Coordinates of C-alpha atoms and ligand atoms in Angstrom, one line a residue:
X1 CA -5.2 -22.4 0.9
X2 CA -4.4 -22.0 -2.5
X3 CA -4.4 -19.0 -5.0
X4 CA -5.9 -18.7 -8.4
X5 CA -5.4 -15.9 -11.0
X6 CA -7.8 -13.2 -11.9
X7 CA -7.1 -13.9 -15.6
X8 CA -7.0 -17.9 -15.2
X9 CA -9.3 -19.3 -12.7
X10 CA -7.9 -22.9 -13.4
X11 CA -4.5 -21.9 -12.0
X12 CA -3.7 -23.0 -8.5
X13 CA -0.7 -22.2 -6.7
X14 CA 0.6 -22.4 -3.1
X15 CA 0.9 -19.4 -0.7
X16 CA 4.7 -19.5 -0.9
X17 CA 4.8 -19.6 -4.7
X18 CA 2.3 -16.9 -4.9
X19 CA 4.5 -14.8 -2.5
X20 CA 7.6 -15.6 -4.4
X21 CA 6.2 -14.9 -8.0
X22 CA 4.2 -11.7 -6.8
X23 CA 2.0 -11.9 -10.2
X24 CA 0.7 -14.8 -12.0
X25 CA 2.7 -15.9 -15.1
X26 CA -0.1 -14.8 -17.5
X27 CA -0.2 -11.1 -15.9
X28 CA -3.0 -11.6 -13.6
X29 CA -3.1 -10.9 -10.0
X30 CA -3.2 -13.7 -7.4
X31 CA -6.4 -14.1 -5.3
X32 CA -7.2 -16.6 -2.7
X33 CA -9.5 -19.4 -3.8
X34 CA -11.8 -18.5 -1.1
X35 CA -11.5 -16.1 1.8
X36 CA -10.8 -17.9 5.1
X37 CA -13.4 -18.0 7.8
X38 CA -11.7 -16.4 10.8
X39 CA -13.2 -17.3 14.0
X40 CA -14.6 -14.1 15.2
X41 CA -14.8 -14.5 18.9
X42 CA -14.8 -10.7 19.6
X43 CA -14.1 -11.1 23.3
X44 CA -10.8 -12.8 22.4
X45 CA -10.1 -10.4 19.4
X46 CA -10.2 -7.4 21.6
X47 CA -7.7 -8.8 24.3
X48 CA -5.1 -9.8 21.5
X49 CA -2.0 -7.5 20.9
X50 CA -1.2 -6.8 17.2
X51 CA 1.2 -9.6 16.8
X52 CA -1.1 -12.2 18.0
X53 CA -4.0 -10.8 16.0
X54 CA -1.7 -10.8 12.8
X55 CA -1.0 -14.6 13.4
X56 CA -4.8 -15.2 13.8
X57 CA -5.7 -13.3 10.5
X58 CA -2.7 -14.2 8.5
X59 CA -2.1 -18.0 9.1
X60 CA -5.3 -19.1 7.1
X61 CA -3.9 -17.3 4.1
X62 CA -0.5 -18.6 4.4
X63 CA -1.2 -22.3 5.3
X64 CA 2.1 -23.7 4.0
X65 CA 3.8 -21.8 7.0
X66 CA 4.0 -23.5 10.0
X67 CA 2.3 -21.6 12.8
X68 CA 5.3 -21.3 15.0
X69 CA 7.3 -20.2 12.0
X70 CA 4.8 -17.6 11.1
X71 CA 4.6 -16.3 14.6
X72 CA 8.3 -16.1 14.6
X73 CA 8.3 -14.0 11.4
X74 CA 5.6 -11.8 12.6
X75 CA 7.7 -11.0 15.8
X76 CA 10.6 -10.1 13.8
X77 CA 8.4 -7.7 11.5
X78 CA 6.5 -6.0 14.1
X79 CA 9.1 -5.1 16.8
X80 CA 10.6 -1.9 18.1
X81 CA 11.2 -0.7 14.4
X82 CA 7.7 0.7 15.2
X83 CA 7.9 3.6 17.2
X84 CA 4.5 2.9 18.8
X85 CA 4.0 -0.1 21.1
X86 CA 0.6 -0.8 19.5
X87 CA 2.0 -0.8 16.1
X88 CA -1.3 0.8 14.7
X89 CA -3.0 2.9 17.5
X90 CA -6.6 4.1 17.0
X91 CA -6.8 7.7 18.1
X92 CA -10.2 9.4 18.8
X93 CA -10.5 12.9 17.4
X94 CA -13.8 14.6 17.9
X95 CA -16.3 11.7 17.1
X96 CA -14.0 10.2 14.6
X97 CA -11.3 7.5 14.9
X98 CA -8.0 7.6 13.1
X99 CA -6.2 4.5 12.6
X100 CA -2.6 5.6 12.6
X101 CA -0.6 3.2 10.2
X102 CA 2.5 5.4 10.0
X103 CA 4.6 4.5 13.0
X104 CA 6.9 2.2 11.1
X105 CA 10.4 3.2 10.0
X106 CA 9.5 5.3 6.9
X107 CA 6.5 6.9 8.5
X108 CA 4.0 5.7 6.0
X109 CA 1.5 2.9 6.1
X110 CA 3.6 0.9 3.4
X111 CA 5.6 -0.2 6.4
X112 CA 2.7 -2.2 7.7
X113 CA 3.2 -4.8 5.0
X114 CA 6.8 -4.3 3.9
X115 CA 8.1 -4.9 7.4
X116 CA 6.8 -8.5 7.0
X117 CA 7.0 -9.2 3.3
X118 CA 10.8 -10.0 3.2
X119 CA 10.4 -12.5 6.0
X120 CA 7.6 -14.0 4.2
X121 CA 9.6 -14.3 1.0
X122 CA 12.6 -15.9 3.0
X123 CA 10.1 -18.5 4.2
X124 CA 8.7 -19.1 1.0
X125 CA 12.2 -19.6 -0.6
X126 CA 12.7 -22.2 2.2
X127 CA 9.3 -24.1 1.8
X128 CA 10.0 -24.2 -2.1
X129 CA 13.5 -25.6 -1.4
X130 CA 14.9 -23.2 -3.7
X131 CA 18.5 -22.1 -3.9
X132 CA 18.1 -19.1 -6.0
X133 CA 18.9 -15.3 -5.7
X134 CA 15.7 -13.3 -5.8
X135 CA 15.5 -9.7 -7.5
X136 CA 12.8 -7.5 -6.3
X137 CA 11.6 -5.0 -8.8
X138 CA 9.5 -2.2 -7.5
X139 CA 7.9 0.9 -8.9
X140 CA 7.0 3.3 -6.2
X141 CA 4.9 6.6 -6.0
X142 CA 7.0 7.6 -3.1
X143 CA 6.3 5.4 0.1
X144 CA 6.6 1.9 -1.1
X145 CA 10.2 2.3 -2.4
X146 CA 11.8 3.6 1.0
X147 CA 9.8 1.0 3.0
X148 CA 10.7 -2.0 0.6
X149 CA 14.3 -0.7 0.8
X150 CA 14.2 -1.0 4.7
X151 CA 12.4 -4.2 4.7
X152 CA 14.7 -5.8 2.3
X153 CA 17.9 -4.2 3.6
X154 CA 20.7 -6.8 3.5
X155 CA 18.4 -9.8 3.7
X156 CA 20.4 -12.7 2.4
X157 CA 19.7 -14.0 -1.2
X158 CA 17.7 -11.0 -2.1
X159 CA 18.5 -7.9 -4.1
X160 CA 16.2 -5.0 -4.6
X161 CA 15.7 -2.4 -7.4
X162 CA 13.4 0.7 -7.0
X163 CA 12.3 2.9 -9.6
X164 CA 10.5 6.2 -8.5
X165 CA 9.3 9.0 -10.8
X166 CA 11.9 11.7 -10.6
X167 CA 9.5 14.5 -10.4
X168 CA 6.6 12.9 -8.6
X169 CA 7.7 12.4 -5.2
X170 CA 8.2 14.5 -2.1
X171 CA 11.9 15.9 -1.4
X172 CA 11.8 13.9 1.9
X173 CA 10.6 10.7 0.2
X174 CA 13.1 11.2 -2.5
X175 CA 16.0 11.7 0.2
X176 CA 14.9 8.6 2.0
X177 CA 15.5 6.4 -1.0
X178 CA 18.6 8.1 -2.7
X179 CA 20.4 8.0 0.7
X180 CA 19.6 4.4 1.4
X181 CA 22.7 2.5 2.2
X182 CA 22.7 -1.4 1.9
X183 CA 24.7 -3.3 -0.4
X184 CA 21.8 -5.2 -2.0
X185 CA 20.0 -2.3 -3.4
X186 CA 19.6 0.0 -6.3
X187 CA 17.4 3.1 -6.7
X188 CA 16.8 4.6 -9.9
X189 CA 14.7 8.1 -10.8
X190 CA 12.4 7.8 -14.0
X191 CA 11.7 10.6 -16.3
X192 CA 8.1 10.4 -16.1
X193 CA 5.2 9.8 -13.5
X194 CA 4.1 6.8 -11.4
X195 CA 2.2 5.2 -14.1
X196 CA 5.3 5.4 -16.4
X197 CA 7.5 3.8 -13.7
X198 CA 4.6 1.1 -13.0
X199 CA 4.3 0.2 -16.5
X200 CA 7.9 0.0 -17.1
X201 CA 8.3 -2.6 -14.3
X202 CA 5.4 -4.5 -15.6
X203 CA 7.2 -4.7 -18.9
X204 CA 10.3 -6.0 -17.2
X205 CA 8.3 -8.7 -15.7
X206 CA 6.5 -9.5 -19.0
X207 CA 9.9 -9.4 -20.9
X208 CA 10.4 -13.2 -21.5
X209 CA 13.9 -12.7 -22.9
X210 CA 15.0 -11.0 -19.8
X211 CA 13.4 -13.6 -17.6
X212 CA 15.3 -16.1 -19.6
X213 CA 18.7 -14.4 -19.2
X214 CA 18.0 -14.0 -15.5
X215 CA 17.1 -17.6 -15.0
X216 CA 20.4 -18.8 -16.5
X217 CA 22.0 -16.9 -13.8
X218 CA 19.8 -18.3 -11.0
X219 CA 17.9 -15.1 -10.5
X220 CA 14.2 -15.1 -9.9
X221 CA 12.3 -11.8 -10.4
X222 CA 9.8 -10.8 -7.6
X223 CA 7.8 -7.7 -6.8
X224 CA 7.3 -5.8 -3.6
X225 CA 4.5 -3.9 -5.0
X226 CA 1.1 -3.9 -3.5
X227 CA -0.3 -6.6 -5.9
X228 CA 1.7 -9.1 -3.9
X229 CA -0.3 -11.5 -1.7
X230 CA 2.6 -11.0 0.8
X231 CA 1.6 -7.3 1.1
X232 CA -2.1 -7.6 0.6
X233 CA -2.7 -10.1 3.5
X234 CA -0.9 -8.2 6.3
X235 CA -3.0 -5.1 5.4
X236 CA -6.1 -7.1 6.4
X237 CA -4.9 -7.4 10.0
X238 CA -5.1 -3.7 11.0
X239 CA -8.8 -3.4 10.2
X240 CA -9.5 -6.2 12.6
X241 CA -7.2 -4.4 15.0
X242 CA -9.0 -1.2 14.5
X243 CA -12.3 -2.7 15.2
X244 CA -10.8 -4.7 18.3
X245 CA -9.7 -1.4 19.7
X246 CA -13.3 0.2 19.2
X247 CA -14.7 -2.8 21.1
X248 CA -12.2 -2.5 23.9
X249 CA -12.6 1.0 24.4
X250 CA -16.4 0.6 24.6
X251 CA -17.0 2.8 21.5
X252 CA -19.1 0.2 20.0
X253 CA -21.0 -2.7 20.8
X254 CA -20.3 -6.4 19.7
X255 CA -21.1 -6.8 16.2
X256 CA -21.9 -3.3 15.5
X257 CA -20.9 -2.1 12.1
X258 CA -18.4 0.5 11.3
X259 CA -17.5 2.6 8.3
X260 CA -13.7 2.6 6.8
X261 CA -12.4 5.5 4.9
X262 CA -9.3 4.8 2.9
X263 CA -7.2 7.4 1.1
X264 CA -6.6 5.5 -2.0
X265 CA -4.1 5.2 -4.8
X266 CA -3.2 1.7 -6.1
X267 CA -6.4 0.4 -4.3
X268 CA -4.4 -2.1 -2.2
X269 CA -5.3 -0.7 1.3
X270 CA -9.0 -0.5 0.6
X271 CA -9.0 -3.8 -1.1
X272 CA -7.7 -5.3 2.4
X273 CA -10.6 -3.8 3.9
X274 CA -12.9 -5.2 1.5
X275 CA -11.2 -8.7 2.2
X276 CA -12.0 -8.0 6.0
X277 CA -15.3 -7.5 5.3
X278 CA -15.7 -10.7 3.3
X279 CA -14.1 -12.4 6.2
X280 CA -16.9 -11.4 8.5
X281 CA -15.7 -8.1 9.9
X282 CA -18.7 -6.0 10.4
X283 CA -18.1 -3.2 7.8
X284 CA -21.0 -1.1 6.5
X285 CA -19.4 1.2 3.9
X286 CA -16.0 1.2 2.3
X287 CA -15.3 4.8 1.5
X288 CA -12.8 5.2 -1.2
X289 CA -11.2 8.6 -1.1
X290 CA -9.3 9.9 -3.9
X291 CA -7.4 13.2 -4.7
X292 CA -7.7 15.3 -8.0
X293 CA -6.8 12.2 -9.9
X294 CA -10.4 11.0 -9.4
X295 CA -10.4 8.1 -11.8
X296 CA -11.8 5.7 -9.0
X297 CA -14.5 8.2 -8.1
X298 CA -15.9 8.3 -11.7
X299 CA -15.6 4.6 -11.9
X300 CA -17.7 4.1 -8.8
X301 CA -20.2 6.4 -9.9
X302 CA -20.6 5.4 -13.6
X303 CA -18.9 2.2 -14.1
X304 CA -16.5 3.6 -16.6
X305 CA -12.9 3.6 -16.0
X306 CA -11.2 5.8 -18.1
X307 CA -7.4 7.1 -17.9
X308 CA -8.1 9.4 -20.7
X309 CA -7.6 12.6 -18.7
X310 CA -4.9 14.8 -17.5
X311 CA -2.4 13.2 -14.7
X312 CA -2.2 15.9 -11.9
X313 CA 0.5 16.3 -9.3
X314 CA -1.2 17.0 -5.8
X315 CA 0.1 17.5 -2.3
X316 CA -0.7 13.6 -1.9
X317 CA 1.7 12.2 -4.4
X318 CA 1.2 8.6 -3.1
X319 CA -2.2 8.7 -4.7
X320 CA -1.3 10.4 -8.0
X321 CA -2.1 7.3 -9.8
X322 CA -4.4 6.9 -12.9
X323 CA -4.2 3.0 -13.1
X324 CA -5.1 1.3 -9.7
X325 CA -3.8 -2.2 -10.1
X326 CA -5.5 -3.8 -7.2
X327 CA -8.9 -3.0 -8.6
X328 CA -8.6 -5.8 -10.8
X329 CA -9.0 -8.2 -7.8
X330 CA -12.5 -6.3 -7.1
X331 CA -13.6 -6.7 -10.5
X332 CA -12.8 -10.3 -10.4
X333 CA -15.1 -10.7 -7.3
X334 CA -17.8 -8.5 -8.6
X335 CA -17.8 -10.2 -12.1
X336 CA -18.4 -13.7 -10.3
X337 CA -14.8 -14.6 -11.0
X338 CA -15.1 -14.3 -14.7
X339 CA -11.5 -14.6 -15.9
X340 CA -12.3 -14.0 -19.4
X341 CA -14.2 -10.8 -18.8
X342 CA -11.2 -9.4 -16.6
X343 CA -8.8 -10.3 -19.4
X344 CA -11.3 -8.3 -21.8
X345 CA -11.5 -5.2 -19.6
X346 CA -7.7 -5.0 -19.1
X347 CA -7.1 -5.3 -22.8
X348 CA -9.6 -2.5 -23.3
X349 CA -7.8 -0.4 -20.7
X350 CA -4.3 -1.0 -22.6
X351 CA -5.6 -0.4 -26.0
X352 CA -8.3 2.2 -25.6
X353 CA -7.6 3.7 -22.1
X354 CA -11.0 2.7 -20.7
X355 CA -13.4 0.2 -19.9
X356 CA -16.9 0.0 -18.6
X357 CA -19.0 -2.5 -16.4
X358 CA -22.7 -2.6 -16.2
X359 CA -25.7 -4.1 -14.9
X360 CA -25.3 -6.8 -11.8
X361 CA -21.5 -5.8 -11.6
X362 CA -22.0 -2.4 -11.3
X363 CA -24.8 -3.2 -8.6
X364 CA -22.2 -5.0 -6.5
X365 CA -20.2 -2.0 -6.0
X366 CA -22.8 -0.9 -3.5
X367 CA -20.6 -1.6 -0.4
X368 CA -18.5 1.3 -1.6
X369 CA -18.8 4.9 -1.5
X370 CA -16.4 7.0 -3.5
X371 CA -15.3 10.7 -3.4
X372 CA -12.5 13.0 -4.1
X373 CA -11.0 16.0 -2.5
X374 CA -9.8 19.2 -4.2
X375 CA -6.4 20.5 -3.2
X376 CA -7.7 23.6 -1.6
X377 CA -10.0 21.4 0.5
X378 CA -7.3 19.3 1.5
X379 CA -5.5 22.2 2.9
X380 CA -8.4 23.7 4.6
X381 CA -9.2 20.5 6.4
X382 CA -5.6 20.1 7.7
X383 CA -5.8 23.8 9.1
X384 CA -9.2 23.4 10.6
X385 CA -8.7 20.2 12.3
X386 CA -5.6 21.3 13.7
X387 CA -7.0 24.5 15.0
X388 CA -10.2 22.8 16.4
X389 CA -8.8 19.4 18.0
X390 CA -5.2 19.9 17.8
X391 CA -4.7 16.9 15.6
X392 CA -2.3 17.2 12.6
X393 CA -3.1 15.3 9.4
X394 CA -0.8 14.6 6.6
X395 CA -2.3 15.6 3.0
X396 CA -3.2 11.8 2.2
X397 CA -5.1 11.4 5.5
X398 CA -6.7 14.8 4.9
X399 CA -8.1 13.5 1.5
X400 CA -9.8 10.9 3.3
X401 CA -10.9 13.0 6.1
X402 CA -12.5 15.6 3.5
X403 CA -14.3 12.7 1.7
X404 CA -15.7 11.5 4.9
X405 CA -17.1 15.0 5.6
X406 CA -18.9 15.1 2.3
X407 CA -20.2 11.5 2.8
X408 CA -21.5 12.3 6.3
X409 CA -23.2 15.7 5.1
X410 CA -24.8 13.9 2.1
X411 CA -25.9 10.7 4.0
X412 CA -26.3 11.6 7.5
X413 CA -25.1 8.1 8.2
X414 CA -24.5 7.9 11.9
X415 CA -22.2 4.7 11.7
X416 CA -19.0 5.1 13.7
X417 CA -16.2 5.6 11.3
X418 CA -12.5 4.8 11.1
X419 CA -10.3 6.8 8.9
X420 CA -7.0 5.2 7.7
X421 CA -4.3 7.6 8.5
X422 CA -1.5 6.7 6.1
X423 CA 1.4 9.1 6.7
X424 CA 3.3 11.2 9.2
X425 CA 2.4 14.9 8.5
X426 CA 6.3 15.5 8.8
X427 CA 6.8 13.3 5.7
X428 CA 4.9 15.7 3.8
X429 CA 6.0 19.1 5.8
X430 CA 6.0 21.4 2.9
X431 CA 2.3 21.1 2.1
X432 CA 1.4 20.8 5.8
X433 CA 3.4 24.1 6.4
X434 CA 1.5 25.5 3.5
X435 CA -1.9 24.5 4.9
X436 CA -1.2 26.0 8.3
X437 CA 0.1 29.3 6.6
X438 CA 3.6 29.0 8.0
X439 CA 6.5 30.3 6.4
X440 CA 8.3 27.7 4.2
X441 CA 12.0 28.0 4.1
X442 CA 13.9 26.6 1.0
X443 CA 15.6 23.9 3.0
X444 CA 13.5 20.9 3.9
X445 CA 15.0 20.3 7.1
X446 CA 14.7 24.2 8.3
X447 CA 11.1 23.7 7.2
X448 CA 10.3 20.8 9.5
X449 CA 11.9 22.7 12.3
X450 CA 9.4 25.4 11.5
X451 CA 6.5 22.9 11.6
X452 CA 7.6 21.3 14.7
X453 CA 7.8 24.8 16.6
X454 CA 4.5 25.8 15.4
X455 CA 2.7 22.6 16.3
X456 CA 4.6 21.4 19.3
X457 CA 5.2 18.0 17.6
X458 CA 8.4 16.4 17.6
X459 CA 10.2 15.7 14.3
X460 CA 10.2 11.9 13.9
X461 CA 13.6 10.4 14.2
X462 CA 13.6 8.6 10.8
X463 CA 13.5 11.9 9.1
X464 CA 15.7 13.9 11.4
X465 CA 18.7 11.7 10.5
X466 CA 18.3 12.2 6.8
X467 CA 19.8 15.6 6.6
X468 CA 23.4 14.4 7.1
X469 CA 23.2 11.2 4.9
X470 CA 25.0 11.4 1.5
X471 CA 23.3 10.4 -1.6
X472 CA 24.3 6.9 -2.8
X473 CA 22.0 6.5 -5.7
X474 CA 22.2 9.5 -8.1
X475 CA 20.9 7.4 -11.0
X476 CA 18.1 8.4 -13.4
X477 CA 17.0 6.9 -16.7
X478 CA 14.3 7.1 -19.3
X479 CA 11.5 4.5 -19.3
X480 CA 13.0 2.5 -22.1
X481 CA 16.4 2.3 -20.3
X482 CA 15.1 0.2 -17.3
X483 CA 16.2 -2.9 -18.7
X484 CA 19.8 -1.8 -19.2
X485 CA 19.8 -0.4 -15.7
X486 CA 18.7 -3.7 -14.5
X487 CA 21.5 -5.5 -16.4
X488 CA 24.0 -3.0 -15.0
X489 CA 22.8 -3.4 -11.4
X490 CA 23.3 -7.2 -11.9
X491 CA 26.6 -7.0 -13.4
X492 CA 27.8 -4.7 -10.5
X493 CA 26.4 -7.1 -8.0
X494 CA 28.0 -10.1 -9.5
X495 CA 31.4 -8.0 -9.6
X496 CA 31.0 -7.8 -5.8
X497 CA 30.5 -11.5 -5.3
Ligands
LIG1 C1 0.4 4.1 -0.7 C2 -0.1 5.3 -0.1 C3 -1.5 5.5 -0.2 C4 -2.3 4.6 -1.2 O1 -2.6 3.4 -0.7 P1 -2.8 2.3 -2.0 O2 -2.9 1.0 -1.4 O3 -2.1 2.5 -3.1 O4 -4.4 2.7 -2.4 C5 -2.1 6.4 0.6 N1 -1.4 7.1 1.4 C6 -0.1 7.0 1.7 C7 0.7 7.8 2.4 C8 0.7 6.0 0.7 O5 2.0 5.9 0.9

C-alpha cells in the first residue's frame, strides 16, 4: 500500500512515512492509492473480537508493518485502558442502535484512534530506521488534546504539544488537559476559537524556517490531528465492528444495508465510514450531522462551502468548527482524484472564504444526507430519550440523534441505523444537567454528583479523579506567539536532557 496526496497524485509514500509526516509536504492530505479490498466473510467477521477485526481491517493499509508486529501494537492499544471489554459496544435503544465509542481513557471517541497512533508512530520510526525525536503538534477542539496526551504519555522519543481554544472547550475538557502530567508534554490555551488554533498549527507545519531549525536539532514535526492516516484508518474498524454486532445479534440479515449517523466536526469520523463503504461494507446512507455551525449541511445541499458566517459556540464544542479538514479527502474522491482542482478549491477557501462544486461532483455526494440540529432541539432530545428509554446521550450524540429523527421523518427510510455515540454524557455534564432541568451548582464536580444522583449512573473514574489534580499547564498565548511557545518548550526539554 502506498499513499498519494490530494494535491499531488504523482507522489507516493509508504504507510510508515505517511504516519510519521501526518500531512503531505505540499500541504495536501494523504490518501490510500486504492482502498484495499477486505475479504468480507461475514460469518467470520461476526465472531472476531475488536482486536482481531482491527488487525483484519488495518493490515492492508499498513503493509510495511509485519502482521505479528501490528497485532502486538493493536493489543497494546485496545487493552484495559478501555472500560468496556467490547471496546466499542453496540447498544440497542428503541429501534435504533448506538455505537458507543467513548469507553476509552478520556471518555470520547478520539481514544479509538489516539490509543493506537503512538504505537503506529513508534513502529514507523523503526521501519524507517530513524533515530530522531518526534514533536507532535496538535490543535484540539477539546477531545483530541487529552486523548493525544494520554496516548503519547511518556512514549520514548516523542514529545507532544497541544493547543486548545481557551474559551472553546468545556471545563472538564480543559481540566483534563491542563492537569496532565507527563514529562514530554506541553499544553497551551490560544486566545481564539478552534479554527484559530488549527490554522496556527498548520502555519507552524508550513513554516520552512522553523522546520529547518528543528531538523538541525534532529527533531521531526508530526501531527496527531485527525488528518493523520494513523488516526483515520483505525476509525474504519468500528464501523465493521458495529455491523458485525448487528449480524451477531440477528438484527440484520447477511449483506443487509445499514445507515450510519455521525456527529461531525472535522469530518474524520464520517470519512472513515465512507471508506468502510468503499471497502464493501453495506452502508446505504452516510448521515452527516452538524450543530448550529452548519457549514457542511449547506455544502451538501448546495455545493457551496462558505465560512463567511458567524462562528457559534454550542453545547457540542468538539463540533464547533467551520473548516472541516478531512472534507478535502472526500472532494478528492468525488472529483475523480483531480489534484489541480483540489488545490484550486483550497486556495479559494483561503483567499475568499468559500468555494463551490457542481455537476457530476455534486451528484457524487448522493451517498450522503446532511442536516443540523439547533441547540434547543439537542436539549429536548437528551431529555426525551432519557425519559422514554432511560438512555442518556451527550450533546454531540444528541445532535446526531436529532438529525436522524429529521431524516427518518422526511424520508420514511426503514433502513436499520447506527448512530455513532461519541462522548460520555458526564464529559459534558453541565449541558446535560441543563437539558434534564436539574440544578447546576457552580462547581463542576458537585454538578456531576447531581447528574449521577438524578440518573442513577456512576461518574466515570477518569473524570472523578480530576478534581484533586493540580494545574501543570497554566500557559496561554495569542495565535502569533505559538512559534515562540514551541521554541520555549523545546529549549526547556533540552534543558532536562
Ligand atoms: C471530535 C469529536 C466529534 C467530531 O468528529 P470529527 O471526526 O472531527 O468529525 C464529535 N463528537 C465528539 C465528542 C468529538 O470529540
